[in-house]
PDB file of C-alpha atoms in Angstrom:
ATOM      1  CA  MET O   1      -0.081   0.148  -0.078  1.00 40.00           C
ATOM      2  CA  GLN O   2       1.589   3.337  -0.825  1.00 46.00           C
ATOM      3  CA  ALA O   3       1.206   6.414   1.163  1.00 51.00           C
ATOM      4  CA  GLN O   4      -1.721   8.596   0.420  1.00 64.00           C
ATOM      5  CA  GLY O   5      -1.290  10.516  -2.976  1.00 73.00           C
ATOM      6  CA  ARG O   6       1.695   8.494  -3.778  1.00 87.00           C
ATOM      7  CA  ALA O   7       0.301   6.128  -6.470  1.00 96.00           C
ATOM      8  CA  VAL O   8       1.536   6.183  -9.914  1.00 98.00           C
ATOM      9  CA  VAL O   9      -1.050   7.492 -12.244  1.00 98.00           C
ATOM     10  CA  VAL O  10      -1.212   5.336 -15.771  1.00 98.00           C
ATOM     11  CA  GLU O  11      -3.322   6.846 -18.436  1.00 98.00           C
ATOM     12  CA  LEU O  12      -3.861   4.744 -21.297  1.00 98.00           C
ATOM     13  CA  PHE O  13      -5.080   6.228 -24.413  1.00 98.00           C
ATOM     14  CA  THR O  14      -6.908   3.746 -26.500  1.00 98.00           C
ATOM     15  CA  SER O  15      -9.951   3.125 -29.029  1.00 98.00           C
ATOM     16  CA  GLN O  16     -12.506   0.645 -29.782  1.00 97.00           C
ATOM     17  CA  GLY O  17     -11.721   0.823 -33.120  1.00 95.00           C
ATOM     18  CA  CYS O  18      -8.124  -0.017 -32.664  1.00 96.00           C
ATOM     19  CA  SER O  19      -6.962  -3.695 -33.681  1.00 95.00           C
ATOM     20  CA  SER O  20      -3.823  -3.746 -31.229  1.00 97.00           C
ATOM     21  CA  CYS O  21      -5.515  -2.255 -28.360  1.00 98.00           C
ATOM     22  CA  PRO O  22      -7.542  -4.814 -26.719  1.00 98.00           C
ATOM     23  CA  PRO O  23      -4.312  -6.380 -25.287  1.00 98.00           C
ATOM     24  CA  ALA O  24      -3.521  -3.130 -23.470  1.00 98.00           C
ATOM     25  CA  ASP O  25      -7.163  -2.627 -22.279  1.00 98.00           C
ATOM     26  CA  GLU O  26      -7.253  -6.180 -20.833  1.00 98.00           C
ATOM     27  CA  TYR O  27      -3.841  -5.200 -18.983  1.00 98.00           C
ATOM     28  CA  LEU O  28      -5.283  -2.106 -17.464  1.00 98.00           C
ATOM     29  CA  HIS O  29      -7.709  -4.422 -15.699  1.00 98.00           C
ATOM     30  CA  GLU O  30      -4.520  -5.593 -13.701  1.00 98.00           C
ATOM     31  CA  LEU O  31      -3.064  -2.269 -13.255  1.00 98.00           C
ATOM     32  CA  ALA O  32      -6.564  -1.178 -11.749  1.00 98.00           C
ATOM     33  CA  LYS O  33      -6.479  -3.717  -8.996  1.00 97.00           C
ATOM     34  CA  ARG O  34      -3.313  -2.544  -7.613  1.00 97.00           C
ATOM     35  CA  ASP O  35      -3.107   0.010  -4.633  1.00 95.00           C
ATOM     36  CA  ASP O  36       0.222   1.720  -5.668  1.00 96.00           C
ATOM     37  CA  VAL O  37      -1.437   2.537  -9.320  1.00 98.00           C
ATOM     38  CA  ILE O  38      -4.386   4.557 -10.674  1.00 98.00           C
ATOM     39  CA  ALA O  39      -5.128   3.245 -13.950  1.00 98.00           C
ATOM     40  CA  LEU O  40      -7.315   5.198 -16.131  1.00 98.00           C
ATOM     41  CA  ALA O  41      -8.390   4.751 -19.806  1.00 98.00           C
ATOM     42  CA  LEU O  42      -8.884   7.687 -22.269  1.00 98.00           C
ATOM     43  CA  HIS O  43     -10.921   6.855 -25.551  1.00 98.00           C
ATOM     44  CA  VAL O  44      -9.662   8.870 -28.252  1.00 98.00           C
ATOM     45  CA  ASP O  45     -11.881   9.761 -31.453  1.00 97.00           C
ATOM     46  CA  TYR O  46      -9.211   9.766 -34.417  1.00 97.00           C
ATOM     47  CA  TRP O  47      -9.661   6.126 -35.279  1.00 96.00           C
ATOM     48  CA  ASP O  48     -13.732   6.638 -35.489  1.00 95.00           C
ATOM     49  CA  TYR O  49     -13.530   6.842 -39.332  1.00 93.00           C
ATOM     50  CA  ILE O  50     -12.437   3.135 -39.919  1.00 91.00           C
ATOM     51  CA  GLY O  51     -15.987   1.708 -39.245  1.00 91.00           C
ATOM     52  CA  TRP O  52     -16.840   2.069 -35.628  1.00 95.00           C
ATOM     53  CA  LYS O  53     -17.451   5.048 -33.498  1.00 96.00           C
ATOM     54  CA  ASP O  54     -16.042   4.559 -29.995  1.00 97.00           C
ATOM     55  CA  ILE O  55     -18.842   5.334 -27.591  1.00 97.00           C
ATOM     56  CA  PHE O  56     -16.537   6.558 -25.302  1.00 98.00           C
ATOM     57  CA  ALA O  57     -14.277   8.683 -27.241  1.00 98.00           C
ATOM     58  CA  ASP O  58     -14.001  12.255 -26.493  1.00 98.00           C
ATOM     59  CA  PRO O  59     -12.158  15.047 -28.432  1.00 98.00           C
ATOM     60  CA  ALA O  60     -10.594  16.477 -25.371  1.00 98.00           C
ATOM     61  CA  TYR O  61      -8.931  13.318 -24.632  1.00 98.00           C
ATOM     62  CA  THR O  62      -7.436  13.206 -27.981  1.00 98.00           C
ATOM     63  CA  ALA O  63      -6.506  16.944 -27.357  1.00 98.00           C
ATOM     64  CA  ARG O  64      -4.794  15.899 -23.726  1.00 98.00           C
ATOM     65  CA  GLN O  65      -2.987  13.342 -25.715  1.00 98.00           C
ATOM     66  CA  ARG O  66      -1.667  15.643 -28.332  1.00 98.00           C
ATOM     67  CA  LYS O  67      -0.670  18.193 -25.805  1.00 97.00           C
ATOM     68  CA  TYR O  68       1.209  15.561 -24.114  1.00 98.00           C
ATOM     69  CA  ALA O  69       3.275  14.887 -27.170  1.00 97.00           C
ATOM     70  CA  LYS O  70       3.749  18.522 -27.756  1.00 96.00           C
ATOM     71  CA  VAL O  71       5.274  19.045 -24.323  1.00 96.00           C
ATOM     72  CA  ALA O  72       7.626  16.010 -24.875  1.00 95.00           C
ATOM     73  CA  GLY O  73       8.568  16.932 -28.252  1.00 95.00           C
ATOM     74  CA  ARG O  74       7.057  14.105 -29.943  1.00 92.00           C
ATOM     75  CA  ARG O  75       5.592  14.395 -33.609  1.00 90.00           C
ATOM     76  CA  MET O  76       2.582  11.863 -33.296  1.00 93.00           C
ATOM     77  CA  VAL O  77       0.341  10.273 -31.289  1.00 96.00           C
ATOM     78  CA  TYR O  78      -0.670   6.602 -31.153  1.00 97.00           C
ATOM     79  CA  THR O  79      -2.719   3.817 -29.775  1.00 98.00           C
ATOM     80  CA  PRO O  80      -2.455   2.055 -27.241  1.00 98.00           C
ATOM     81  CA  GLN O  81      -0.227   4.552 -25.584  1.00 98.00           C
ATOM     82  CA  MET O  82       0.201   4.637 -22.039  1.00 98.00           C
ATOM     83  CA  ILE O  83       1.712   7.918 -20.270  1.00 98.00           C
ATOM     84  CA  ILE O  84       3.178   7.271 -16.704  1.00 98.00           C
ATOM     85  CA  ASN O  85       2.755  10.074 -14.067  1.00 98.00           C
ATOM     86  CA  GLY O  86       2.443  12.968 -17.167  1.00 97.00           C
ATOM     87  CA  GLN O  87       5.921  12.161 -18.023  1.00 95.00           C
ATOM     88  CA  GLU O  88       7.175   8.739 -20.078  1.00 95.00           C
ATOM     89  CA  ASP O  89       5.173   7.083 -22.940  1.00 96.00           C
ATOM     90  CA  VAL O  90       5.453   3.529 -23.674  1.00 97.00           C
ATOM     91  CA  VAL O  91       3.361   1.168 -25.925  1.00 98.00           C
ATOM     92  CA  GLY O  92       0.528  -0.036 -23.775  1.00 97.00           C
ATOM     93  CA  ASN O  93       0.840  -3.676 -24.576  1.00 95.00           C
ATOM     94  CA  ARG O  94       4.286  -4.152 -23.386  1.00 97.00           C
ATOM     95  CA  PRO O  95       3.758  -4.888 -19.642  1.00 97.00           C
ATOM     96  CA  GLN O  96       7.346  -5.437 -18.730  1.00 98.00           C
ATOM     97  CA  ASP O  97       8.187  -1.880 -20.100  1.00 98.00           C
ATOM     98  CA  VAL O  98       5.362  -0.415 -18.304  1.00 98.00           C
ATOM     99  CA  GLN O  99       6.314  -1.943 -14.754  1.00 98.00           C
ATOM    100  CA  ALA O 100       9.871  -0.486 -15.252  1.00 98.00           C
ATOM    101  CA  LEU O 101       8.486   2.917 -15.609  1.00 98.00           C
ATOM    102  CA  ILE O 102       6.061   2.506 -12.764  1.00 97.00           C
ATOM    103  CA  ALA O 103       8.853   1.346 -10.508  1.00 97.00           C
ATOM    104  CA  ALA O 104      10.947   4.364 -11.506  1.00 97.00           C
ATOM    105  CA  HIS O 105       8.407   6.633 -10.775  1.00 96.00           C
ATOM    106  CA  GLN O 106       7.771   4.915  -7.188  1.00 95.00           C
ATOM    107  CA  ALA O 107      11.355   5.666  -6.585  1.00 95.00           C
ATOM    108  CA  LYS O 108      11.353   9.180  -7.107  1.00 93.00           C
ATOM    109  CA  PRO O 109      11.053  11.541  -3.935  1.00 92.00           C
ATOM    110  CA  ALA O 110       7.504  13.109  -3.275  1.00 92.00           C
ATOM    111  CA  GLN O 111       6.751  16.469  -4.512  1.00 94.00           C
ATOM    112  CA  VAL O 112       3.382  16.930  -3.029  1.00 96.00           C
ATOM    113  CA  ARG O 113       1.593  15.452  -0.033  1.00 96.00           C
ATOM    114  CA  LEU O 114      -1.958  15.149  -0.802  1.00 97.00           C
ATOM    115  CA  HIS O 115      -4.761  13.924   1.367  1.00 97.00           C
ATOM    116  CA  VAL O 116      -8.535  13.671   0.295  1.00 97.00           C
ATOM    117  CA  THR O 117     -11.574  12.710   1.943  1.00 97.00           C
ATOM    118  CA  ARG O 118     -15.089  12.389   0.674  1.00 97.00           C
ATOM    119  CA  ALA O 119     -18.568  12.424   2.182  1.00 97.00           C
ATOM    120  CA  GLY O 120     -21.313  11.777  -0.363  1.00 97.00           C
ATOM    121  CA  ARG O 121     -20.319  14.128  -3.264  1.00 97.00           C
ATOM    122  CA  ALA O 122     -18.475  16.585  -1.014  1.00 98.00           C
ATOM    123  CA  LEU O 123     -14.500  16.502  -1.269  1.00 98.00           C
ATOM    124  CA  GLN O 124     -12.138  17.957   1.059  1.00 98.00           C
ATOM    125  CA  ILE O 125      -8.601  18.281  -0.664  1.00 98.00           C
ATOM    126  CA  ASN O 126      -5.400  19.241   1.183  1.00 98.00           C
ATOM    127  CA  ALA O 127      -2.128  19.238  -0.343  1.00 97.00           C
ATOM    128  CA  ARG O 128       1.305  20.382   0.698  1.00 95.00           C
ATOM    129  CA  ASP O 129       4.192  21.143  -1.862  1.00 95.00           C
ATOM    130  CA  VAL O 130       7.197  19.376  -0.063  1.00 93.00           C
ATOM    131  CA  SER O 131       9.495  20.050  -3.110  1.00 88.00           C
ATOM    132  CA  GLY O 132      10.608  23.660  -1.827  1.00 82.00           C
ATOM    133  CA  ALA O 133      10.372  24.773  -5.551  1.00 78.00           C
ATOM    134  CA  GLY O 134       7.502  27.099  -5.527  1.00 79.00           C
ATOM    135  CA  GLN O 135       5.998  25.476  -8.684  1.00 89.00           C
ATOM    136  CA  SER O 136       2.484  26.199 -10.105  1.00 95.00           C
ATOM    137  CA  TRP O 137       0.101  22.743 -10.059  1.00 97.00           C
ATOM    138  CA  ASP O 138      -3.062  22.400 -11.530  1.00 98.00           C
ATOM    139  CA  VAL O 139      -5.575  20.492  -9.502  1.00 98.00           C
ATOM    140  CA  GLN O 140      -7.928  18.059 -11.659  1.00 98.00           C
ATOM    141  CA  LEU O 141     -10.816  16.030 -10.785  1.00 98.00           C
ATOM    142  CA  VAL O 142     -11.132  12.688 -12.984  1.00 98.00           C
ATOM    143  CA  SER O 143     -14.334  11.054 -13.213  1.00 98.00           C
ATOM    144  CA  TYR O 144     -14.274   7.399 -14.131  1.00 98.00           C
ATOM    145  CA  ARG O 145     -16.486   4.160 -14.406  1.00 98.00           C
ATOM    146  CA  PRO O 146     -14.859   0.963 -13.131  1.00 98.00           C
ATOM    147  CA  GLU O 147     -16.226  -1.151 -15.601  1.00 97.00           C
ATOM    148  CA  SER O 148     -18.122  -0.693 -19.050  1.00 97.00           C
ATOM    149  CA  PRO O 149     -19.052  -3.797 -21.182  1.00 97.00           C
ATOM    150  CA  VAL O 150     -19.496  -2.917 -25.106  1.00 97.00           C
ATOM    151  CA  LYS O 151     -20.535  -4.842 -28.112  1.00 97.00           C
ATOM    152  CA  ILE O 152     -18.486  -4.160 -31.029  1.00 97.00           C
ATOM    153  CA  THR O 153     -20.482  -4.930 -34.292  1.00 96.00           C
ATOM    154  CA  ARG O 154     -18.208  -3.096 -37.101  1.00 94.00           C
ATOM    155  CA  GLY O 155     -14.599  -2.112 -37.682  1.00 93.00           C
ATOM    156  CA  GLU O 156     -11.392  -3.819 -36.769  1.00 93.00           C
ATOM    157  CA  ASN O 157     -12.633  -5.371 -33.504  1.00 95.00           C
ATOM    158  CA  ALA O 158     -16.102  -6.422 -34.965  1.00 95.00           C
ATOM    159  CA  GLY O 159     -17.924  -9.472 -33.271  1.00 96.00           C
ATOM    160  CA  HIS O 160     -16.133  -8.901 -30.176  1.00 96.00           C
ATOM    161  CA  ASP O 161     -17.246  -8.188 -26.639  1.00 97.00           C
ATOM    162  CA  PHE O 162     -15.081  -6.124 -24.310  1.00 97.00           C
ATOM    163  CA  THR O 163     -15.280  -4.792 -20.778  1.00 98.00           C
ATOM    164  CA  TYR O 164     -13.491  -1.665 -20.522  1.00 98.00           C
ATOM    165  CA  ALA O 165     -11.856  -0.637 -17.057  1.00 98.00           C
ATOM    166  CA  ASN O 166     -11.581   2.761 -15.431  1.00 98.00           C
ATOM    167  CA  VAL O 167     -13.180   4.528 -18.497  1.00 98.00           C
ATOM    168  CA  VAL O 168     -12.608   8.232 -17.756  1.00 98.00           C
ATOM    169  CA  THR O 169     -15.847  10.124 -18.123  1.00 98.00           C
ATOM    170  CA  GLY O 170     -14.535  13.930 -17.468  1.00 98.00           C
ATOM    171  CA  ILE O 171     -11.666  15.951 -16.551  1.00 98.00           C
ATOM    172  CA  THR O 172     -11.980  19.146 -14.952  1.00 97.00           C
ATOM    173  CA  ARG O 173      -9.209  21.687 -13.668  1.00 97.00           C
ATOM    174  CA  ILE O 174     -10.827  22.650 -10.246  1.00 97.00           C
ATOM    175  CA  ALA O 175      -7.993  24.863  -8.999  1.00 97.00           C
ATOM    176  CA  GLN O 176      -4.481  26.320  -9.950  1.00 96.00           C
ATOM    177  CA  TRP O 177      -1.973  26.165  -6.781  1.00 96.00           C
ATOM    178  CA  GLN O 178       0.799  27.867  -6.148  1.00 94.00           C
ATOM    179  CA  GLY O 179       2.682  25.772  -4.019  1.00 92.00           C
ATOM    180  CA  ASN O 180       4.305  28.001  -1.919  1.00 91.00           C
ATOM    181  CA  THR O 181       1.266  27.928   0.589  1.00 93.00           C
ATOM    182  CA  PRO O 182      -0.656  24.602   1.598  1.00 95.00           C
ATOM    183  CA  LEU O 183      -3.656  23.833  -0.146  1.00 96.00           C
ATOM    184  CA  SER O 184      -7.193  23.484   1.570  1.00 98.00           C
ATOM    185  CA  LEU O 185     -10.110  23.148  -1.045  1.00 97.00           C
ATOM    186  CA  ASN O 186     -13.567  21.955  -1.138  1.00 98.00           C
ATOM    187  CA  ALA O 187     -14.981  20.454  -4.216  1.00 98.00           C
ATOM    188  CA  LYS O 188     -17.794  18.590  -5.266  1.00 97.00           C
ATOM    189  CA  ALA O 189     -17.881  15.167  -7.171  1.00 97.00           C
ATOM    190  CA  PRO O 190     -19.612  15.166 -10.461  1.00 94.00           C
ATOM    191  CA  GLY O 191     -21.799  12.028  -9.396  1.00 93.00           C
ATOM    192  CA  ASP O 192     -21.775   9.241  -7.039  1.00 95.00           C
ATOM    193  CA  GLY O 193     -19.162   7.072  -8.686  1.00 96.00           C
ATOM    194  CA  PRO O 194     -15.653   7.080  -7.944  1.00 97.00           C
ATOM    195  CA  VAL O 195     -13.204  10.413  -8.851  1.00 98.00           C
ATOM    196  CA  VAL O 196      -9.507  10.685  -8.668  1.00 98.00           C
ATOM    197  CA  VAL O 197      -7.856  14.226  -7.573  1.00 98.00           C
ATOM    198  CA  VAL O 198      -4.813  14.904  -9.795  1.00 98.00           C
ATOM    199  CA  VAL O 199      -2.108  17.320  -8.756  1.00 98.00           C
ATOM    200  CA  GLN O 200      -0.013  17.903 -11.935  1.00 97.00           C
ATOM    201  CA  ARG O 201       2.409  20.482 -12.873  1.00 96.00           C
ATOM    202  CA  ALA O 202       0.853  23.256 -15.025  1.00 95.00           C
ATOM    203  CA  GLY O 203       0.941  22.592 -18.572  1.00 93.00           C
ATOM    204  CA  LEU O 204       0.334  18.756 -18.623  1.00 95.00           C
ATOM    205  CA  GLY O 205       3.812  18.259 -16.685  1.00 95.00           C
ATOM    206  CA  ARG O 206       4.545  15.722 -13.959  1.00 95.00           C
ATOM    207  CA  ILE O 207       1.694  14.454 -11.971  1.00 97.00           C
ATOM    208  CA  ALA O 208       3.213  14.755  -8.497  1.00 96.00           C
ATOM    209  CA  ALA O 209       0.301  13.324  -6.378  1.00 97.00           C
ATOM    210  CA  ALA O 210      -3.201  11.635  -7.133  1.00 98.00           C
ATOM    211  CA  GLN O 211      -5.751   9.689  -4.976  1.00 97.00           C
ATOM    212  CA  ILE O 212      -8.825   8.244  -5.541  1.00 97.00           C
ATOM    213  CA  ALA O 213     -11.867   9.078  -3.680  1.00 96.00           C
ATOM    214  CA  LYS O 214     -14.896   6.572  -3.869  1.00 92.00           C
TER     215      LYS O 214
END
């Protein structure tokens, strides 16, 4: 069990219309069971034209993936791609490579201490920047569905039934925090389902802390 806020965030950019994505989608189920990882599936829309429109796809997630690429100096995006703690990218159907990056991020010193409590839909978020760098952080609220079954009838994955893990249903920046003072913030979950509070370097930089609030 990791200390509160210290779980490594794995964002899988995937598509129901991508024939190489099912192994990565399945692997995300394994990651989602771990206490030291927060696994999130963000479905992109740029494969919708090849015969099957991904019912979970959102242009906002495509934009997030493209911004990650721009920040990192990469020229292209792809599926299945995993972004580890907002920094490294790796092909999502290569578990050994993914695990190596997760372990590397677990070994890094903490930059932010995060504590989230939930009562109904009310969230209390407290954080402290322990890096001493006085950085600017985005505080984001990510909602997701733990399991989402889909029957695919067209496209590259036609004829298959899949159950997707931790499908992201929304990402909202709820605050921009200057880390030179402690953060104490009240927020409201968008529904009764689980949410993740993510503290990320402004501009889609390193994710310094994240915690699930169920």
